[in-house]
Coordinates of C-alpha atoms and ligand atoms in Angstrom, one line a residue:
M28 CA 0.0 0.0 0.0
L29 CA 1.2 3.5 -0.8
T30 CA 2.1 5.9 2.1
N31 CA 0.4 9.2 2.2
D32 CA 3.5 11.0 1.0
Q33 CA 3.8 8.6 -2.0
L34 CA 0.2 9.1 -2.8
D35 CA 0.6 12.9 -2.8
Q36 CA 3.7 12.7 -4.9
W37 CA 2.4 10.3 -7.5
D38 CA -0.8 12.3 -7.7
R39 CA 1.0 15.5 -8.4
E40 CA 3.4 13.9 -10.9
N41 CA 1.0 11.8 -12.9
F42 CA -2.6 12.5 -12.6
F43 CA -4.5 15.2 -14.7
H44 CA -7.7 15.9 -12.6
P45 CA -10.9 17.0 -14.3
S46 CA -12.4 20.4 -13.4
T47 CA -9.4 21.3 -11.2
H48 CA -7.2 24.4 -10.8
L49 CA -4.2 22.6 -12.2
A50 CA -1.5 25.0 -10.9
Q51 CA -3.0 25.2 -7.4
H52 CA -3.2 21.4 -7.3
A53 CA 0.4 21.1 -8.3
R54 CA 1.4 23.5 -5.6
G55 CA -0.6 21.5 -3.0
E56 CA -3.0 24.5 -2.4
S57 CA -6.3 22.9 -3.3
P58 CA -8.2 20.5 -1.1
N59 CA -7.5 17.0 -2.2
R60 CA -9.6 14.4 -0.6
I61 CA -8.3 10.9 -1.3
V62 CA -11.2 8.5 -0.6
K63 CA -10.6 4.9 0.6
T64 CA -14.0 3.3 1.3
A65 CA -17.6 4.2 1.7
S66 CA -20.8 2.8 3.1
G67 CA -24.4 4.1 3.2
V68 CA -24.2 7.9 3.0
Y69 CA -20.7 8.0 4.5
I70 CA -17.3 8.1 2.8
E71 CA -14.0 7.5 4.6
D72 CA -10.8 9.2 3.5
R73 CA -7.2 7.8 3.6
D74 CA -6.8 9.2 7.2
G75 CA -9.8 7.4 8.5
N76 CA -12.1 10.5 8.6
K77 CA -15.7 9.7 8.0
L78 CA -17.8 12.3 6.2
L79 CA -21.5 12.4 5.4
D80 CA -21.6 12.8 1.6
A81 CA -24.5 15.2 1.1
F82 CA -23.7 15.4 -2.6
A83 CA -23.7 11.7 -3.4
G84 CA -20.4 12.0 -5.2
L85 CA -21.5 14.2 -8.1
Y86 CA -25.2 13.7 -7.5
C87 CA -24.9 10.1 -8.7
V88 CA -24.6 7.5 -5.9
N89 CA -28.3 7.5 -5.5
V90 CA -28.7 4.1 -3.7
G91 CA -25.8 5.0 -1.3
Y92 CA -22.4 3.4 -1.1
G93 CA -21.4 -0.2 -0.5
R94 CA -24.4 -2.0 -1.9
Q95 CA -23.3 -5.6 -2.1
E96 CA -26.2 -6.5 -4.4
I97 CA -24.7 -4.3 -7.1
A98 CA -21.1 -5.3 -6.5
E99 CA -22.1 -9.0 -6.8
A100 CA -24.1 -8.4 -10.0
I101 CA -21.0 -6.7 -11.5
A102 CA -18.7 -9.5 -10.4
D103 CA -21.1 -12.2 -11.7
Q104 CA -21.4 -10.5 -15.0
A105 CA -17.6 -10.1 -15.3
R106 CA -17.0 -13.7 -14.6
E107 CA -19.7 -14.9 -17.0
L108 CA -19.2 -12.4 -19.8
A109 CA -17.1 -9.3 -19.3
Y110 CA -17.8 -7.9 -22.8
Y111 CA -19.5 -8.4 -26.0
H112 CA -20.4 -5.6 -28.4
A113 CA -23.8 -4.3 -29.4
Y114 CA -23.1 -3.5 -33.1
V115 CA -25.1 -4.9 -36.0
G116 CA -27.9 -6.1 -33.7
H117 CA -25.7 -8.1 -31.2
G118 CA -26.4 -7.9 -27.5
T119 CA -26.3 -9.5 -24.1
E120 CA -29.0 -10.6 -21.8
A121 CA -28.0 -7.8 -19.4
S122 CA -28.3 -5.0 -22.0
I123 CA -31.6 -6.3 -23.4
T124 CA -33.1 -6.7 -19.9
L125 CA -32.0 -3.2 -18.9
A126 CA -33.4 -1.6 -22.0
K127 CA -36.8 -3.1 -21.1
M128 CA -36.5 -2.0 -17.4
V129 CA -35.7 1.6 -18.5
L130 CA -38.6 1.8 -21.0
D131 CA -40.9 0.4 -18.3
R132 CA -40.0 3.4 -16.1
A133 CA -40.0 6.1 -18.9
P134 CA -43.0 8.2 -20.1
A135 CA -45.5 6.3 -22.3
N136 CA -44.5 7.7 -25.7
M137 CA -40.9 6.5 -25.5
S138 CA -39.7 3.8 -27.9
K139 CA -36.1 2.7 -27.6
V140 CA -32.9 3.2 -25.5
Y141 CA -29.4 3.7 -26.9
F142 CA -26.8 3.1 -24.2
G143 CA -23.6 5.1 -23.9
L144 CA -21.1 5.7 -21.0
G145 CA -21.7 9.1 -19.5
G146 CA -24.0 12.1 -19.7
S147 CA -21.8 14.0 -22.1
D148 CA -21.6 11.3 -24.7
A149 CA -25.4 10.6 -24.4
N150 CA -26.1 14.3 -25.2
E151 CA -23.6 14.1 -28.1
T152 CA -25.6 11.1 -29.4
N153 CA -28.9 13.1 -29.0
I154 CA -27.7 16.0 -31.1
K155 CA -26.5 13.7 -33.8
L156 CA -29.8 11.9 -33.9
V157 CA -31.7 15.2 -34.0
W158 CA -29.6 16.3 -37.0
Y159 CA -30.1 12.9 -38.7
Y160 CA -33.8 13.1 -38.1
N161 CA -34.1 16.5 -39.8
N162 CA -31.9 15.4 -42.7
I163 CA -34.2 12.3 -43.3
L164 CA -37.2 14.6 -43.2
G165 CA -35.6 16.7 -45.9
R166 CA -35.0 19.8 -43.9
P167 CA -31.2 20.1 -43.7
E168 CA -31.4 23.8 -42.5
K169 CA -33.2 22.9 -39.3
K170 CA -30.1 22.2 -37.1
K171 CA -29.5 24.8 -34.4
I172 CA -30.0 23.8 -30.8
I173 CA -31.4 26.0 -28.1
S174 CA -30.0 25.6 -24.6
R175 CA -30.4 27.8 -21.5
W176 CA -27.8 30.0 -19.8
R177 CA -26.7 28.1 -16.6
G178 CA -27.8 24.7 -18.1
Y179 CA -25.3 21.9 -17.8
H180 CA -25.2 19.2 -20.5
G181 CA -21.6 18.0 -20.3
S182 CA -18.1 19.1 -21.4
G183 CA -17.5 17.7 -24.9
L184 CA -17.4 19.9 -28.0
M185 CA -21.1 20.0 -28.6
T186 CA -22.2 19.4 -25.0
G187 CA -19.7 21.9 -23.6
S188 CA -21.3 24.3 -26.0
L189 CA -24.8 23.5 -24.8
T190 CA -23.6 24.0 -21.3
G191 CA -24.4 27.6 -20.5
L192 CA -21.7 28.3 -18.0
A193 CA -18.7 30.5 -18.9
T194 CA -16.1 28.3 -17.2
F195 CA -16.8 25.5 -19.7
H196 CA -16.4 27.9 -22.7
N197 CA -13.5 30.1 -21.8
K198 CA -10.3 29.5 -23.8
F199 CA -11.9 26.4 -25.4
D200 CA -13.3 28.3 -28.4
L201 CA -16.8 27.3 -27.4
P202 CA -19.8 27.5 -27.9
L203 CA -19.9 26.1 -31.4
S204 CA -22.0 28.1 -33.8
Q205 CA -24.9 25.7 -34.0
V206 CA -25.7 26.4 -30.3
I207 CA -27.8 29.4 -29.2
H208 CA -28.7 30.2 -25.6
T209 CA -31.8 31.6 -24.0
E210 CA -32.7 32.9 -20.5
A211 CA -32.5 30.6 -17.5
P212 CA -35.7 30.3 -15.5
Y213 CA -34.0 31.7 -12.4
Y214 CA -36.6 33.7 -10.5
L215 CA -34.2 35.0 -7.8
R216 CA -32.1 36.6 -10.5
R217 CA -35.1 37.9 -12.5
P218 CA -34.5 41.1 -14.4
R219 CA -36.9 43.3 -12.3
K220 CA -37.6 42.7 -8.6
D221 CA -41.3 43.6 -9.0
M222 CA -42.0 40.8 -11.4
S223 CA -44.3 38.1 -10.2
E224 CA -43.5 34.4 -11.0
A225 CA -46.2 34.4 -13.7
E226 CA -44.7 37.6 -15.2
F227 CA -41.3 36.1 -15.1
V228 CA -42.5 33.0 -17.0
R229 CA -44.0 35.3 -19.6
H230 CA -40.7 37.0 -19.8
C231 CA -38.8 33.7 -20.4
V232 CA -41.3 32.8 -23.1
A233 CA -41.0 36.2 -24.7
E234 CA -37.2 35.8 -24.7
L235 CA -37.5 32.4 -26.3
E236 CA -40.0 33.6 -28.9
A237 CA -37.7 36.5 -29.8
L238 CA -34.7 34.2 -30.2
I239 CA -36.7 31.9 -32.5
A240 CA -37.9 34.9 -34.5
R241 CA -34.3 36.2 -34.9
E242 CA -32.8 32.9 -35.9
G243 CA -35.8 31.6 -37.9
A244 CA -37.8 28.5 -36.7
D245 CA -36.8 26.6 -39.8
T246 CA -33.1 26.7 -38.6
I247 CA -33.9 25.4 -35.1
A248 CA -34.0 21.6 -34.5
A249 CA -34.3 21.2 -30.7
F250 CA -34.4 22.7 -27.2
I251 CA -32.5 21.0 -24.5
G252 CA -33.1 21.5 -20.8
E253 CA -32.8 19.9 -17.4
P254 CA -36.2 19.6 -15.7
I255 CA -34.6 21.6 -12.8
L256 CA -31.3 23.4 -13.4
G257 CA -28.6 21.4 -11.6
T258 CA -25.0 22.5 -11.9
G259 CA -26.1 26.0 -12.8
G260 CA -27.3 26.4 -9.2
I261 CA -30.1 23.9 -8.4
V262 CA -32.9 26.1 -9.5
P263 CA -36.5 24.7 -9.8
P264 CA -38.4 26.4 -12.6
P265 CA -41.3 28.8 -11.6
A266 CA -44.8 27.3 -11.8
G267 CA -46.1 26.9 -15.3
Y268 CA -42.6 27.3 -17.0
W269 CA -42.4 24.0 -18.7
A270 CA -46.0 24.1 -20.0
A271 CA -45.4 27.5 -21.5
I272 CA -42.1 26.6 -23.1
Q273 CA -43.5 23.4 -24.6
A274 CA -46.3 25.3 -26.2
V275 CA -43.8 27.5 -28.0
L276 CA -41.7 24.5 -29.1
H277 CA -44.8 22.7 -30.3
K278 CA -45.9 25.7 -32.4
H279 CA -42.5 25.9 -34.1
D280 CA -41.9 22.2 -34.5
I281 CA -38.9 22.2 -32.3
L282 CA -38.0 18.9 -30.5
L283 CA -37.6 18.8 -26.7
I284 CA -34.6 17.0 -25.2
A285 CA -35.1 16.5 -21.4
D286 CA -31.6 16.1 -19.8
E287 CA -32.5 13.9 -16.9
V288 CA -28.9 12.9 -16.0
V289 CA -29.5 14.3 -12.5
T290 CA -33.3 13.9 -12.2
G291 CA -33.7 10.4 -13.7
F292 CA -34.7 7.5 -11.5
G293 CA -36.1 9.2 -8.5
R294 CA -34.2 12.3 -7.4
L295 CA -37.3 14.6 -7.5
G296 CA -39.5 12.0 -5.8
T297 CA -40.9 10.8 -9.1
M298 CA -39.3 8.2 -11.3
M299 CA -38.4 10.8 -13.9
G300 CA -38.2 14.6 -13.7
S301 CA -40.4 14.8 -16.8
D302 CA -43.2 13.2 -14.8
H303 CA -42.7 15.8 -12.1
Y304 CA -43.1 18.8 -14.4
G305 CA -45.5 17.3 -17.0
M306 CA -42.8 17.5 -19.7
R307 CA -43.4 15.5 -22.9
P308 CA -39.9 15.2 -24.3
D309 CA -38.9 13.6 -27.7
I310 CA -35.6 12.4 -26.1
I311 CA -34.6 11.8 -22.5
T312 CA -30.9 11.7 -21.4
I313 CA -30.1 9.4 -18.5
A314 CA -26.9 8.6 -16.8
K315 CA -25.9 9.0 -13.1
G316 CA -28.9 7.4 -11.4
L317 CA -29.1 4.6 -14.0
T318 CA -26.3 2.7 -12.2
S319 CA -25.9 4.9 -9.1
A320 CA -22.4 5.3 -10.5
Y321 CA -21.4 1.7 -9.7
A322 CA -20.3 1.4 -13.3
P323 CA -20.3 4.0 -16.1
L324 CA -23.5 3.9 -18.2
S325 CA -25.8 6.4 -19.8
G326 CA -28.7 6.3 -22.2
S327 CA -30.7 8.2 -24.7
I328 CA -34.4 7.3 -24.6
I329 CA -35.9 8.0 -28.0
G330 CA -39.5 8.9 -28.4
E331 CA -41.8 7.2 -31.0
K332 CA -42.0 10.2 -33.3
M333 CA -38.3 10.2 -33.8
W334 CA -37.8 6.4 -33.9
S335 CA -40.0 5.8 -36.9
V336 CA -37.9 8.4 -38.8
L337 CA -34.6 6.8 -37.7
E338 CA -35.8 3.4 -39.0
Q339 CA -36.8 5.1 -42.3
G340 CA -33.3 6.6 -42.5
T341 CA -31.6 3.3 -42.3
D342 CA -33.9 1.8 -45.0
E343 CA -32.8 4.7 -47.2
N344 CA -29.1 5.0 -46.2
G345 CA -28.0 1.7 -44.6
P346 CA -26.9 1.1 -40.9
I347 CA -26.8 4.1 -38.7
G348 CA -23.3 5.5 -38.5
H349 CA -23.1 6.0 -34.8
G350 CA -21.8 3.7 -32.0
W351 CA -19.2 3.3 -29.3
T352 CA -17.2 0.1 -28.6
Y353 CA -18.6 0.2 -25.0
S354 CA -22.2 1.0 -25.9
A355 CA -24.4 -1.1 -23.7
H356 CA -21.4 -2.6 -21.9
P357 CA -22.7 -5.7 -20.1
I358 CA -21.0 -4.8 -16.8
G359 CA -22.7 -1.4 -16.8
A360 CA -26.0 -3.0 -17.7
A361 CA -25.7 -5.6 -14.9
A362 CA -25.0 -2.7 -12.5
G363 CA -28.0 -0.9 -13.9
I364 CA -30.4 -3.9 -13.4
A365 CA -29.3 -4.4 -9.8
N366 CA -29.5 -0.7 -9.1
L367 CA -33.1 -0.3 -10.5
K368 CA -34.2 -3.3 -8.5
L369 CA -32.8 -1.8 -5.3
I370 CA -34.5 1.6 -6.0
D371 CA -37.8 -0.3 -6.2
S372 CA -37.3 -2.7 -3.3
L373 CA -36.1 0.0 -0.9
G374 CA -38.8 2.5 -2.0
L375 CA -36.1 5.1 -2.8
V376 CA -38.3 7.2 -5.1
E377 CA -40.8 7.7 -2.3
N378 CA -38.0 8.3 0.2
A379 CA -36.5 11.0 -2.0
G380 CA -39.8 12.7 -2.0
S381 CA -40.5 12.6 1.7
V382 CA -37.0 13.0 3.2
G383 CA -36.2 15.5 0.5
A384 CA -39.2 17.6 1.5
Y385 CA -38.0 17.3 5.2
L386 CA -34.5 18.3 4.3
N387 CA -35.7 21.4 2.4
A388 CA -38.1 22.4 5.2
Q389 CA -35.6 22.0 7.9
M390 CA -32.9 23.9 5.9
Q391 CA -35.4 26.7 5.4
A392 CA -36.2 26.8 9.1
A393 CA -32.6 26.7 10.1
V394 CA -31.0 29.3 7.8
G395 CA -33.8 30.8 5.7
D396 CA -33.9 34.0 7.9
H397 CA -30.1 34.6 7.9
L398 CA -29.3 38.1 6.5
N399 CA -27.0 36.6 3.9
V400 CA -29.4 33.9 2.7
G401 CA -31.2 35.0 -0.4
E402 CA -33.1 31.8 -0.9
V403 CA -33.4 28.2 0.2
R404 CA -34.8 26.2 -2.7
G405 CA -35.1 22.7 -3.9
E406 CA -37.2 19.8 -5.0
G407 CA -37.1 16.2 -3.9
M408 CA -33.6 15.3 -2.8
L409 CA -32.1 18.5 -4.2
C410 CA -31.6 21.6 -2.1
A411 CA -29.6 24.8 -2.5
V412 CA -28.8 27.7 -0.2
E413 CA -28.0 30.9 -2.2
L414 CA -25.9 33.4 -0.4
V415 CA -26.3 37.2 -1.0
K416 CA -24.5 40.2 0.4
D417 CA -27.8 41.7 1.5
R418 CA -31.0 39.8 1.2
N419 CA -33.1 43.0 1.1
A420 CA -31.3 44.5 -1.9
T421 CA -30.5 41.0 -3.2
E422 CA -27.0 42.1 -3.8
F423 CA -24.6 39.3 -4.7
F424 CA -21.1 38.6 -3.3
D425 CA -18.1 39.2 -5.5
A426 CA -16.7 35.8 -6.7
S427 CA -13.3 36.7 -5.2
E428 CA -14.8 36.6 -1.7
K429 CA -15.2 32.8 -2.2
V430 CA -18.0 32.7 0.4
A431 CA -19.6 29.4 -0.6
P432 CA -16.3 27.6 -0.8
R433 CA -15.3 28.8 2.6
I434 CA -18.6 27.6 4.1
V435 CA -18.3 24.3 2.4
G436 CA -14.7 24.0 3.7
E437 CA -16.0 24.5 7.2
M438 CA -18.7 21.9 6.7
A439 CA -16.2 19.4 5.5
K440 CA -14.1 20.0 8.7
A441 CA -17.3 19.2 10.6
G442 CA -17.8 16.0 8.7
V443 CA -20.4 16.9 6.0
I444 CA -19.7 17.2 2.2
A445 CA -21.8 19.8 0.3
R446 CA -20.9 21.4 -3.0
A447 CA -20.0 25.0 -3.7
M448 CA -21.7 25.2 -7.1
P449 CA -19.5 26.5 -9.9
Q450 CA -21.2 29.8 -10.6
G451 CA -22.5 32.1 -7.8
D452 CA -22.4 31.7 -4.1
I453 CA -24.6 28.6 -3.9
I454 CA -24.2 25.7 -1.5
G455 CA -25.7 22.6 -3.1
F456 CA -27.0 19.4 -1.6
A457 CA -27.9 16.2 -3.5
P458 CA -27.6 13.4 -1.0
P459 CA -28.1 9.7 -1.8
L460 CA -31.8 9.0 -2.1
C461 CA -31.6 6.7 1.0
L462 CA -30.9 9.6 3.3
T463 CA -32.8 9.3 6.6
K464 CA -34.4 12.2 8.6
A465 CA -31.7 11.8 11.3
E466 CA -29.0 12.2 8.6
A467 CA -30.8 15.2 7.1
D468 CA -30.7 16.8 10.6
I469 CA -26.9 16.4 10.7
V470 CA -26.6 18.1 7.2
V471 CA -28.8 21.0 8.3
E472 CA -27.1 21.5 11.6
K473 CA -23.6 21.5 10.1
T474 CA -24.7 24.0 7.4
A475 CA -26.2 26.4 10.0
S476 CA -23.1 26.3 12.2
A477 CA -20.7 26.7 9.2
L478 CA -22.8 29.6 7.9
K479 CA -22.6 31.3 11.3
S480 CA -18.9 30.9 11.6
V481 CA -18.1 32.4 8.1
L482 CA -20.8 35.2 7.8
Ligands
PLP25 N1 -26.2 16.5 -18.1 C1 -26.4 16.9 -16.8 C2 -27.7 17.5 -16.4 C3 -25.4 16.7 -15.9 O1 -25.6 17.1 -14.6 C4 -24.2 16.2 -16.3 C5 -23.1 16.0 -15.3 O2 -23.1 16.5 -14.2 C6 -24.0 15.8 -17.6 C7 -25.1 16.0 -18.5 C8 -22.7 15.2 -18.1 O3 -22.6 14.0 -17.6 P1 -21.1 13.3 -17.5 O4 -20.3 14.1 -16.5 O5 -21.4 11.9 -17.1 O6 -20.5 13.4 -18.9

């Protein structure tokens, strides 16, 4: 086993970490938690410290850590058949079974599942399929994709472009020209303080209509959105937002892609986030909660309307020119099957609804009146505390003050992991769906005391 000094040295010398300040990490200035083991909602680091992970890794370990049922399903699959590909109609029992289980949990008008590896590649697949669809329908000009500022859809070339956060564009020559952004449904940051929620929804709709008019509906293929903005700040949409947006998309024959990488499989207290908000997407992106991150696997659930055109396309052009070596990897599929069974048998969708509501209510009660809390918001097992300089004026802190990272740092010292969201002073919570009320109390208590010690 490596000593701590060896670990630090090998890490600095060899390992390129994602989403990391590379220079600070090399100088040993950034917090580097090296995790050894985990069970339930707790992780344990190399020094034996136990921390309650109130962000479930990167909102993905939905069933909690250390589930032996999933570990055994993975081991059994690896022993029996570690790999076979899914090209030209091949498959494995695991991938075929999981496709059926996913469709059984998806909205009624969904037709097929394409399996990838992570949320970014699933969204890349989605955009290619939307383009293919419009080419087959004989409208090659209808290609642009509308995304929202503060949306997060991955960090590939297309998906990094769809992501509406500057950090993912800067110095990478993104966004690509096919991507256009519209207003985020972020009521706290509405353009005028005297706007009601209903007025703000009308404003978002007017912004979308204006964008479509400027670009031309016949150049726009799809709109992509997370049911609730995740990485952009954990922001539930105002009431009526999705119904109003869908009416506009329908009018202009623009497809809807629901990016359910975070919300899929229970996080909002419903099986899918689309169910929660009455969305009727043409494609649904799934990843994290599909396997609870026990193995990498993602999916694109394709609706009936698109599927028939894709079939027609292959009759006209031959096999679809899209696929990864690891599409529908049997080990990922075995993990997915065991994971979805656990979600059902443990009642985790219901638990996310009830304990998530408790977490949000307790957080509101504990910190909602603090002078520097602009808003406590959330839905199901998602919660955010947004910090402001002065809640009456709703003036925001300067990024250089690093208020949220300082609070999150204090919380970690007290044994609870929360996430300082990448843009704005927002403390995010997305615990495993198996969180208990007693564990929610710990999260709330440590948040309140860290907030008090920093502000
Ligand atoms: N879409 C959403 C909504 C996400 O939250 C994420 C990741 O956090 C992604 C896509 C990208 O997924 P991945 O990091 O697995 O590529």
